[in-house]
Amino acid sequence: MFELAATRHSKLSTLGGFNHVHLAEPQKMTVSTKEPCKLEIFSMDLGLDRIKSLLYALGSPEKNLSVIHVAGTNGKGSVCAYIASILKAAGFKVGRYNSPHFLEPTDAMQICDESIDSAAYRELCDRVASVDKENNCGASTFELSTAAAILWFYESKVDFAVIEVGLGGTLDATNVFDNVVASVITPIGMDHAGILGNSIAEIASAKAGIIKANCPVIASPQPEADAMDVVKKTAQRLSSPLLISPMARWCSPSKEQATVDIRYPNDRPLTTYQFKIPLYGDHQLVNAATAVSTIHILKNAKNDLDIKITVEHIQQGMADTRWPGRLDLLTKEQCPWLTNLYSIDEMFVDGAHNPPAAQVLREFVDQQCQTRNNDKVQWIIASTEGKDVKELLSILLRPQDSVCATTFTQPENMPWISHMDPSEIRDIAATVASGPCTVEPSLAQALRNAGQSKGLIVLCGSLYLVADLYRLHRHI
């Protein structure tokens, strides 16, 4: 679909570009955004010149979208899913763009929870690629993909576009919108160090780069004081009103219903929202509250947008939210093939791949072990090359645990991604866990291995591994 231009910009980037659609006849032109810096690391080639050139050649569709822009280290995807679901429940036509894609490239772009049709996606990509080539934009794969999503949302006349940042914020290909109605910052942690920066403050500065002047900012509570300090200072410098999302709390031991109290603006009475959180994990209290805080600001904003959202819309949207691959519980009732083929009655799957996410996952696993009165965990783990697996495993593993290291298949349209040698994962795991630490060359073999375990089975380490599991399920 997308052919990378044979130029220095054809370096494969996690901020790459797609072929896009014509809004107007393409023009030969050069655009300079006079960026203060340009970051090139390994196969990364971050910057906004190419994506802005491409969007200009497409007729500047990004200028006609009302955007909710979401950056952060963890929780971006679920916050986007909550926000989009609430807006859909309120009757709006909502585009949502997430990266990376989960199972197929088409699922990265959705309108009202429906992915773009495969044929329409191919046609869209061909159009964008053609414009990119004709105008010598040299867009990367992610830039092409982002431009395609923007064009699709524009041509589909969505009311809102909920956009997840790909990497960082300041130089991310999604940071091209003029009409941002809310900038959202989820919890920030150490991830992509060396690309975004080697400290929390540097990483937070990159994430806060999506904040626009005079545009409302909603920030999740931050685990690191330096991150919140950067967000506050950026918002203040740009005269952007900032709401630090309060923490939601569970209403009952069942952990299905939650409540959050929000006061915004400060002269308004306190508003209490109660809603169901359908996703697992205490960390969803943060993500859900951030999403509801964003909706609260939108419905109370003084602007030209006609946003009528009721408490009932919020409750329905929250309850309807789905975000597969993130702390999912697969059971023999849902997935009989797990039991029939691998002797697995239940297993948890999660895309946790960095230390903050690993900490959340381990806390959840500890709760599940206590509930089941079983302290042994059988892990199935794969990782992307370059990740700090030693720190990840030091958080996840306990001495009594067992580990089966494996690989994942090459993600489509993401040739810069490669899996870590599973023997490296096994060797590191063996320094922490006293249970068996093995290597299996395929996910199917890893599942058979795990099926012989007496412990709680958890698959994690990479969303690409989780996607392989779902594809296996789909094709059986």
Short mmCIF file of C-alpha atoms in Angstrom, two decimals:
data_model
loop_
_atom_site.label_atom_id
_atom_site.label_comp_id
_atom_site.label_asym_id
_atom_site.label_seq_id
_atom_site.Cartn_x
_atom_site.Cartn_y
_atom_site.Cartn_z
CA MET A 1 0.00 0.00 0.00
CA PHE A 2 2.53 2.57 1.08
CA GLU A 3 5.82 2.64 -0.74
CA LEU A 4 8.62 4.40 1.06
CA ALA A 5 10.32 7.04 -1.02
CA ALA A 6 13.86 6.28 -2.09
CA THR A 7 15.29 9.27 -0.28
CA ARG A 8 17.04 9.90 3.00
CA HIS A 9 13.54 10.19 4.51
CA SER A 10 12.76 6.60 3.58
CA LYS A 11 14.45 5.53 6.79
CA LEU A 12 11.84 3.49 8.55
CA SER A 13 10.44 5.52 11.37
CA THR A 14 7.98 4.96 14.14
CA LEU A 15 6.77 8.34 13.00
CA GLY A 16 6.32 7.46 9.35
CA GLY A 17 3.87 8.28 6.62
CA PHE A 18 1.09 6.82 4.46
CA ASN A 19 -0.29 7.52 0.99
CA HIS A 20 -3.08 10.05 1.21
CA VAL A 21 -6.19 11.27 -0.47
CA HIS A 22 -6.64 14.33 -2.67
CA LEU A 23 -8.65 17.22 -1.31
CA ALA A 24 -7.21 19.50 -3.95
CA GLU A 25 -4.80 19.24 -6.83
CA PRO A 26 -1.31 18.62 -5.43
CA GLN A 27 1.11 21.49 -5.68
CA LYS A 28 4.84 21.44 -6.03
CA MET A 29 6.02 23.22 -2.95
CA THR A 30 8.40 23.26 -0.04
CA VAL A 31 7.29 23.81 3.52
CA SER A 32 9.58 24.79 6.35
CA THR A 33 8.30 24.77 9.92
CA LYS A 34 11.58 26.21 11.21
CA GLU A 35 11.74 23.55 13.86
CA PRO A 36 14.27 24.14 16.62
CA CYS A 37 15.65 20.66 16.32
CA LYS A 38 15.43 17.49 14.33
CA LEU A 39 15.94 14.12 15.96
CA GLU A 40 17.47 11.24 14.05
CA ILE A 41 18.23 8.11 16.06
CA PHE A 42 18.75 4.67 14.63
CA SER A 43 15.96 4.37 12.02
CA MET A 44 14.03 7.25 13.56
CA ASP A 45 13.66 10.47 11.60
CA LEU A 46 11.35 12.63 13.67
CA GLY A 47 10.05 15.99 12.53
CA LEU A 48 7.01 17.78 11.14
CA ASP A 49 8.25 19.11 7.78
CA ARG A 50 7.28 16.02 5.77
CA ILE A 51 3.85 15.46 7.32
CA LYS A 52 2.99 19.16 6.99
CA SER A 53 4.08 19.17 3.35
CA LEU A 54 1.97 16.10 2.67
CA LEU A 55 -1.11 17.46 4.42
CA TYR A 56 -0.75 20.76 2.54
CA ALA A 57 -0.65 18.85 -0.75
CA LEU A 58 -3.79 16.98 0.34
CA GLY A 59 -5.67 20.22 0.91
CA SER A 60 -4.94 20.70 4.63
CA PRO A 61 -7.65 18.39 5.99
CA GLU A 62 -6.20 18.68 9.49
CA LYS A 63 -7.39 22.29 9.70
CA ASN A 64 -11.02 21.20 9.56
CA LEU A 65 -11.08 18.69 12.43
CA SER A 66 -12.04 19.23 16.07
CA VAL A 67 -9.35 17.22 17.84
CA ILE A 68 -8.86 15.72 21.27
CA HIS A 69 -5.13 15.00 21.38
CA VAL A 70 -3.77 12.44 23.85
CA ALA A 71 -0.12 11.97 24.85
CA GLY A 72 1.61 10.14 27.69
CA THR A 73 3.52 6.96 28.44
CA ASN A 74 0.77 4.66 29.68
CA GLY A 75 -3.00 4.74 29.45
CA LYS A 76 -3.23 6.71 26.19
CA GLY A 77 -5.14 4.00 24.37
CA SER A 78 -7.73 3.32 27.04
CA VAL A 79 -8.27 7.06 27.65
CA CYS A 80 -8.87 7.51 23.90
CA ALA A 81 -11.27 4.55 23.93
CA TYR A 82 -13.25 5.95 26.90
CA ILE A 83 -13.49 9.45 25.42
CA ALA A 84 -14.54 8.20 21.98
CA SER A 85 -17.12 5.85 23.48
CA ILE A 86 -18.72 8.63 25.55
CA LEU A 87 -18.88 10.98 22.57
CA LYS A 88 -20.42 8.20 20.49
CA ALA A 89 -23.01 7.56 23.20
CA ALA A 90 -23.88 11.26 23.05
CA GLY A 91 -24.66 10.92 19.35
CA PHE A 92 -21.50 12.35 17.85
CA LYS A 93 -19.66 10.89 14.87
CA VAL A 94 -16.24 10.18 16.34
CA GLY A 95 -13.00 9.25 14.60
CA ARG A 96 -10.32 7.54 16.66
CA TYR A 97 -6.69 7.02 15.65
CA ASN A 98 -4.46 4.77 17.73
CA SER A 99 -0.93 3.57 17.14
CA PRO A 100 0.47 1.09 16.74
CA HIS A 101 -2.30 -0.90 15.13
CA PHE A 102 -3.37 -4.03 16.98
CA LEU A 103 -4.24 -6.86 14.59
CA GLU A 104 -4.31 -5.14 11.20
CA PRO A 105 -3.27 -1.68 9.97
CA THR A 106 -6.95 -0.90 9.36
CA ASP A 107 -7.81 -1.11 13.06
CA ALA A 108 -5.63 1.94 13.82
CA MET A 109 -8.32 4.20 12.39
CA GLN A 110 -11.96 3.86 13.38
CA ILE A 111 -15.17 5.84 13.22
CA CYS A 112 -17.66 5.04 15.97
CA ASP A 113 -15.75 1.85 16.80
CA GLU A 114 -15.82 0.57 13.20
CA SER A 115 -12.49 0.13 11.43
CA ILE A 116 -12.06 1.41 7.93
CA ASP A 117 -13.03 -1.14 5.27
CA SER A 118 -10.04 -2.98 3.77
CA ALA A 119 -10.83 -1.91 0.21
CA ALA A 120 -11.37 1.70 1.27
CA TYR A 121 -8.15 1.56 3.24
CA ARG A 122 -6.16 0.36 0.21
CA GLU A 123 -7.67 3.08 -1.97
CA LEU A 124 -6.97 5.70 0.68
CA CYS A 125 -3.38 4.59 1.09
CA ASP A 126 -2.81 4.59 -2.67
CA ARG A 127 -4.14 8.13 -2.95
CA VAL A 128 -1.95 9.38 -0.12
CA ALA A 129 1.14 7.61 -1.43
CA SER A 130 0.55 9.08 -4.87
CA VAL A 131 0.32 12.62 -3.49
CA ASP A 132 3.41 12.02 -1.36
CA LYS A 133 5.38 10.87 -4.40
CA GLU A 134 4.14 13.61 -6.74
CA ASN A 135 5.12 16.29 -4.26
CA ASN A 136 8.43 14.75 -3.13
CA CYS A 137 7.32 14.89 0.49
CA GLY A 138 9.31 11.77 1.42
CA ALA A 139 6.87 10.89 4.21
CA SER A 140 7.65 7.97 6.50
CA THR A 141 5.32 5.04 7.08
CA PHE A 142 3.77 6.49 10.21
CA GLU A 143 3.40 9.91 8.60
CA LEU A 144 1.58 8.32 5.67
CA SER A 145 -0.66 6.40 8.05
CA THR A 146 -1.41 9.51 10.07
CA ALA A 147 -2.19 11.56 6.98
CA ALA A 148 -4.48 8.81 5.71
CA ALA A 149 -6.42 8.78 8.99
CA ILE A 150 -6.73 12.57 9.00
CA LEU A 151 -7.97 12.56 5.43
CA TRP A 152 -10.48 9.79 6.12
CA PHE A 153 -11.86 11.61 9.15
CA TYR A 154 -12.16 14.84 7.15
CA GLU A 155 -13.91 13.23 4.21
CA SER A 156 -16.20 11.29 6.58
CA LYS A 157 -17.16 14.58 8.28
CA VAL A 158 -16.56 13.39 11.83
CA ASP A 159 -17.66 15.68 14.66
CA PHE A 160 -14.56 14.91 16.70
CA ALA A 161 -11.25 13.13 16.10
CA VAL A 162 -9.63 11.49 19.13
CA ILE A 163 -5.95 11.20 18.26
CA GLU A 164 -3.33 9.19 20.16
CA VAL A 165 0.26 10.40 19.88
CA GLY A 166 2.62 7.88 18.30
CA LEU A 167 5.86 8.78 20.07
CA GLY A 168 6.57 11.72 22.34
CA GLY A 169 4.55 14.72 21.24
CA THR A 170 6.49 17.75 20.05
CA LEU A 171 7.82 16.14 16.87
CA ASP A 172 5.21 13.41 16.53
CA ALA A 173 3.43 13.26 13.19
CA THR A 174 0.08 13.77 14.93
CA ASN A 175 1.15 17.20 16.26
CA VAL A 176 -0.22 19.09 13.27
CA PHE A 177 -3.67 20.29 14.35
CA ASP A 178 -4.87 23.87 14.73
CA ASN A 179 -8.31 23.19 16.19
CA VAL A 180 -7.47 21.18 19.31
CA VAL A 181 -10.37 21.31 21.77
CA ALA A 182 -8.52 19.43 24.53
CA SER A 183 -4.94 18.28 25.11
CA VAL A 184 -4.73 15.25 27.39
CA ILE A 185 -1.60 14.05 29.18
CA THR A 186 -1.73 10.56 30.72
CA PRO A 187 0.85 9.24 33.25
CA ILE A 188 4.42 9.80 32.08
CA GLY A 189 7.26 7.38 32.81
CA MET A 190 10.66 6.33 31.53
CA ASP A 191 10.08 4.90 28.07
CA HIS A 192 11.87 5.54 24.77
CA ALA A 193 14.75 6.97 26.81
CA GLY A 194 17.49 8.16 24.49
CA ILE A 195 14.89 9.09 21.87
CA LEU A 196 12.77 11.47 23.90
CA GLY A 197 15.31 12.14 26.63
CA ASN A 198 17.18 10.50 29.47
CA SER A 199 15.18 12.00 32.32
CA ILE A 200 11.52 12.24 33.29
CA ALA A 201 11.65 16.00 32.79
CA GLU A 202 12.97 15.66 29.23
CA ILE A 203 10.41 13.00 28.34
CA ALA A 204 7.63 15.07 29.89
CA SER A 205 8.75 18.07 27.86
CA ALA A 206 8.34 16.05 24.68
CA LYS A 207 4.88 14.83 25.74
CA ALA A 208 3.79 18.34 26.78
CA GLY A 209 4.68 19.50 23.27
CA ILE A 210 1.09 18.77 22.20
CA ILE A 211 -0.26 21.53 24.47
CA LYS A 212 -1.66 24.43 22.44
CA ALA A 213 -2.04 28.05 23.50
CA ASN A 214 -5.32 28.83 25.26
CA CYS A 215 -6.48 25.23 24.83
CA PRO A 216 -7.73 23.26 27.87
CA VAL A 217 -5.27 20.69 29.24
CA ILE A 218 -6.31 17.65 31.23
CA ALA A 219 -3.48 15.87 33.03
CA SER A 220 -3.63 12.57 34.87
CA PRO A 221 -2.04 12.44 38.32
CA GLN A 222 1.66 11.92 37.64
CA PRO A 223 3.78 9.31 39.42
CA GLU A 224 6.79 11.60 39.01
CA ALA A 225 6.76 15.15 40.40
CA ASP A 226 9.12 16.33 37.65
CA ALA A 227 6.59 15.31 34.99
CA MET A 228 3.76 17.28 36.57
CA ASP A 229 6.04 20.27 37.03
CA VAL A 230 6.81 20.31 33.30
CA VAL A 231 3.12 19.99 32.36
CA LYS A 232 2.13 22.81 34.73
CA LYS A 233 4.85 25.15 33.47
CA THR A 234 4.04 24.43 29.82
CA ALA A 235 0.34 25.08 30.35
CA GLN A 236 1.09 28.28 32.24
CA ARG A 237 3.49 29.52 29.56
CA LEU A 238 0.85 28.97 26.87
CA SER A 239 -2.03 30.38 28.94
CA SER A 240 -3.76 27.02 28.69
CA PRO A 241 -6.22 26.25 31.50
CA LEU A 242 -5.11 23.09 33.31
CA LEU A 243 -7.28 20.54 35.10
CA ILE A 244 -5.36 17.91 37.02
CA SER A 245 -7.74 14.99 36.95
CA PRO A 246 -8.81 13.83 40.40
CA MET A 247 -8.47 10.17 41.28
CA ALA A 248 -11.55 8.01 40.87
CA ARG A 249 -12.42 5.49 43.57
CA TRP A 250 -14.22 2.18 43.62
CA CYS A 251 -17.77 2.21 44.97
CA SER A 252 -17.81 -1.43 46.02
CA PRO A 253 -15.50 -4.43 46.57
CA SER A 254 -16.59 -5.84 43.20
CA LYS A 255 -14.62 -3.04 41.48
CA GLU A 256 -17.14 -2.50 38.74
CA GLN A 257 -18.62 0.88 39.66
CA ALA A 258 -16.43 3.91 40.31
CA THR A 259 -17.01 7.53 41.19
CA VAL A 260 -15.04 10.74 40.66
CA ASP A 261 -15.57 14.30 41.94
CA ILE A 262 -14.65 17.12 39.56
CA ARG A 263 -14.67 20.86 40.15
CA TYR A 264 -14.03 22.88 37.00
CA PRO A 265 -14.03 25.78 36.59
CA ASN A 266 -13.01 26.45 40.17
CA ASP A 267 -16.03 28.65 40.82
CA ARG A 268 -18.47 25.88 39.89
CA PRO A 269 -20.03 23.44 42.35
CA LEU A 270 -18.46 20.00 42.72
CA THR A 271 -19.82 17.51 40.17
CA THR A 272 -19.85 13.80 41.03
CA TYR A 273 -19.96 11.18 38.32
CA GLN A 274 -20.58 7.47 38.91
CA PHE A 275 -19.94 4.95 36.16
CA LYS A 276 -18.93 1.40 35.37
CA ILE A 277 -15.31 0.65 34.47
CA PRO A 278 -15.37 -2.41 32.19
CA LEU A 279 -11.58 -2.73 31.94
CA TYR A 280 -9.52 -4.63 34.53
CA GLY A 281 -7.02 -3.09 36.94
CA ASP A 282 -6.87 -0.36 39.57
CA HIS A 283 -4.89 1.79 37.14
CA GLN A 284 -8.13 2.22 35.20
CA LEU A 285 -9.28 4.50 38.01
CA VAL A 286 -6.72 6.98 36.71
CA ASN A 287 -7.52 6.45 33.03
CA ALA A 288 -11.29 6.55 33.50
CA ALA A 289 -11.12 9.69 35.65
CA THR A 290 -8.90 11.38 33.05
CA ALA A 291 -11.40 10.59 30.31
CA VAL A 292 -14.40 11.76 32.34
CA SER A 293 -12.51 14.93 33.31
CA THR A 294 -11.92 15.62 29.61
CA ILE A 295 -15.61 15.19 28.84
CA HIS A 296 -16.49 17.41 31.81
CA ILE A 297 -14.33 20.21 30.38
CA LEU A 298 -15.81 19.81 26.89
CA LYS A 299 -19.39 19.97 28.13
CA ASN A 300 -18.66 23.05 30.24
CA ALA A 301 -16.45 24.87 27.75
CA LYS A 302 -17.39 28.32 26.52
CA ASN A 303 -16.85 27.99 22.77
CA ASP A 304 -18.68 27.61 19.48
CA LEU A 305 -19.00 23.84 19.84
CA ASP A 306 -22.49 22.60 20.57
CA ILE A 307 -21.59 19.85 23.02
CA LYS A 308 -24.56 18.40 24.85
CA ILE A 309 -23.42 15.45 26.96
CA THR A 310 -25.47 14.11 29.84
CA VAL A 311 -24.55 12.00 32.83
CA GLU A 312 -26.39 9.14 31.13
CA HIS A 313 -24.19 9.49 28.04
CA ILE A 314 -21.09 9.28 30.23
CA GLN A 315 -22.39 6.19 32.02
CA GLN A 316 -23.35 4.47 28.78
CA GLY A 317 -20.10 5.36 27.03
CA MET A 318 -17.95 4.16 29.91
CA ALA A 319 -19.85 0.87 30.18
CA ASP A 320 -19.62 0.27 26.42
CA THR A 321 -15.85 0.85 26.19
CA ARG A 322 -13.76 -1.99 24.79
CA TRP A 323 -9.97 -2.00 24.56
CA PRO A 324 -8.70 -5.50 23.71
CA GLY A 325 -5.27 -6.74 24.65
CA ARG A 326 -4.94 -4.69 27.81
CA LEU A 327 -5.45 -6.76 30.94
CA ASP A 328 -7.85 -9.09 29.18
CA LEU A 329 -9.01 -12.28 30.87
CA LEU A 330 -9.47 -15.15 28.44
CA THR A 331 -11.49 -18.08 29.79
CA LYS A 332 -12.44 -21.51 28.48
CA GLU A 333 -16.01 -20.26 28.11
CA GLN A 334 -14.91 -17.41 25.84
CA CYS A 335 -12.09 -19.30 24.14
CA PRO A 336 -12.69 -23.05 24.25
CA TRP A 337 -9.73 -23.52 21.91
CA LEU A 338 -7.41 -22.54 24.76
CA THR A 339 -8.54 -25.57 26.73
CA ASN A 340 -8.97 -27.95 23.79
CA LEU A 341 -5.57 -27.27 22.25
CA TYR A 342 -3.39 -26.09 25.12
CA SER A 343 -5.08 -27.29 28.34
CA ILE A 344 -5.45 -23.68 29.52
CA ASP A 345 -8.67 -22.84 31.38
CA GLU A 346 -7.90 -19.15 31.85
CA MET A 347 -5.12 -16.68 31.21
CA PHE A 348 -4.51 -12.96 31.46
CA VAL A 349 -2.99 -11.05 28.56
CA ASP A 350 -1.54 -7.54 28.66
CA GLY A 351 0.66 -5.43 26.43
CA ALA A 352 2.82 -4.21 29.35
CA HIS A 353 6.25 -3.43 27.90
CA ASN A 354 7.78 -0.71 30.11
CA PRO A 355 8.50 -0.39 33.85
CA PRO A 356 5.42 1.68 34.81
CA ALA A 357 3.09 -0.72 32.99
CA ALA A 358 4.93 -3.70 34.48
CA GLN A 359 4.38 -2.31 37.98
CA VAL A 360 0.65 -1.99 37.31
CA LEU A 361 0.49 -5.51 35.91
CA ARG A 362 2.41 -7.03 38.83
CA GLU A 363 0.09 -5.38 41.35
CA PHE A 364 -2.90 -6.76 39.49
CA VAL A 365 -1.36 -10.24 39.28
CA ASP A 366 -0.65 -10.17 43.02
CA GLN A 367 -4.34 -9.45 43.64
CA GLN A 368 -5.37 -12.31 41.39
CA CYS A 369 -2.95 -14.71 43.06
CA GLN A 370 -4.35 -13.80 46.45
CA THR A 371 -7.91 -14.34 45.23
CA ARG A 372 -6.96 -17.74 43.82
CA ASN A 373 -4.78 -18.70 46.79
CA ASN A 374 -1.95 -19.53 44.38
CA ASP A 375 1.30 -17.56 44.45
CA LYS A 376 2.88 -19.15 41.36
CA VAL A 377 2.78 -17.41 37.99
CA GLN A 378 3.66 -18.85 34.59
CA TRP A 379 4.72 -16.01 32.33
CA ILE A 380 4.76 -16.08 28.52
CA ILE A 381 6.96 -13.18 27.46
CA ALA A 382 8.31 -11.64 24.28
CA SER A 383 9.87 -8.22 23.88
CA THR A 384 10.79 -5.71 21.24
CA GLU A 385 14.50 -5.36 20.60
CA GLY A 386 15.95 -2.45 22.54
CA LYS A 387 13.61 -2.61 25.54
CA ASP A 388 15.09 -2.75 29.05
CA VAL A 389 13.98 -6.31 29.73
CA LYS A 390 16.15 -6.62 32.81
CA GLU A 391 14.21 -3.87 34.60
CA LEU A 392 10.91 -5.16 33.24
CA LEU A 393 11.52 -8.67 34.56
CA SER A 394 12.84 -7.43 37.89
CA ILE A 395 9.42 -5.84 38.42
CA LEU A 396 7.29 -8.67 37.05
CA LEU A 397 8.95 -11.77 38.43
CA ARG A 398 8.96 -13.37 41.86
CA PRO A 399 11.35 -16.19 42.86
CA GLN A 400 8.62 -18.85 42.60
CA ASP A 401 7.59 -17.82 39.07
CA SER A 402 8.30 -19.59 35.77
CA VAL A 403 8.99 -18.00 32.41
CA CYS A 404 8.56 -19.15 28.84
CA ALA A 405 10.29 -16.74 26.46
CA THR A 406 9.16 -16.64 22.86
CA THR A 407 8.91 -14.38 19.77
CA PHE A 408 6.24 -12.48 17.86
CA THR A 409 5.59 -12.17 14.13
CA GLN A 410 6.75 -9.12 12.21
CA PRO A 411 4.05 -6.42 12.46
CA GLU A 412 2.65 -5.39 9.09
CA ASN A 413 3.97 -2.06 7.75
CA MET A 414 6.38 -1.78 10.69
CA PRO A 415 9.70 -3.16 9.43
CA TRP A 416 11.66 -1.18 12.03
CA ILE A 417 10.21 -3.45 14.75
CA SER A 418 12.05 -6.66 15.64
CA HIS A 419 11.72 -9.08 18.52
CA MET A 420 14.42 -9.72 21.09
CA ASP A 421 16.21 -13.06 21.03
CA PRO A 422 14.12 -15.12 23.48
CA SER A 423 17.26 -16.76 24.87
CA GLU A 424 18.27 -13.33 26.20
CA ILE A 425 14.92 -13.03 27.97
CA ARG A 426 15.32 -16.54 29.41
CA ASP A 427 18.82 -15.85 30.70
CA ILE A 428 17.75 -12.63 32.41
CA ALA A 429 14.64 -14.29 33.87
CA ALA A 430 16.74 -17.09 35.31
CA THR A 431 18.57 -14.59 37.51
CA VAL A 432 15.27 -13.68 39.20
CA ALA A 433 12.93 -16.68 39.02
CA SER A 434 13.77 -20.08 40.43
CA GLY A 435 11.08 -21.86 38.44
CA PRO A 436 11.72 -23.23 34.94
CA CYS A 437 12.86 -20.59 32.44
CA THR A 438 12.57 -21.89 28.91
CA VAL A 439 12.54 -20.78 25.28
CA GLU A 440 9.88 -21.75 22.75
CA PRO A 441 10.24 -20.77 19.09
CA SER A 442 6.52 -20.14 18.57
CA LEU A 443 3.56 -18.86 20.53
CA ALA A 444 1.68 -22.13 20.02
CA GLN A 445 4.51 -24.08 21.63
CA ALA A 446 4.73 -21.54 24.44
CA LEU A 447 1.01 -22.02 25.13
CA ARG A 448 1.43 -25.80 25.24
CA ASN A 449 4.27 -25.34 27.70
CA ALA A 450 2.20 -23.00 29.86
CA GLY A 451 -0.73 -25.40 29.82
CA GLN A 452 1.28 -27.83 31.96
CA SER A 453 1.77 -25.19 34.66
CA LYS A 454 -0.14 -25.12 37.93
CA GLY A 455 0.21 -21.34 38.28
CA LEU A 456 -1.70 -18.34 37.00
CA ILE A 457 -0.83 -17.88 33.31
CA VAL A 458 0.01 -14.37 32.12
CA LEU A 459 1.11 -13.38 28.60
CA CYS A 460 2.79 -9.98 28.29
CA GLY A 461 5.89 -8.03 27.27
CA SER A 462 4.71 -6.76 23.92
CA LEU A 463 1.44 -5.77 22.31
CA TYR A 464 2.72 -7.54 19.19
CA LEU A 465 2.77 -10.82 21.13
CA VAL A 466 -0.76 -10.16 22.39
CA ALA A 467 -1.85 -9.49 18.79
CA ASP A 468 -0.39 -12.83 17.73
CA LEU A 469 -2.54 -14.55 20.37
CA TYR A 470 -5.68 -12.83 19.11
CA ARG A 471 -4.85 -13.72 15.53
CA LEU A 472 -4.35 -17.33 16.60
CA HIS A 473 -7.77 -17.22 18.21
CA ARG A 474 -9.32 -15.65 15.12
CA HIS A 475 -7.92 -18.25 12.75
CA ILE A 476 -8.86 -21.35 14.74
#
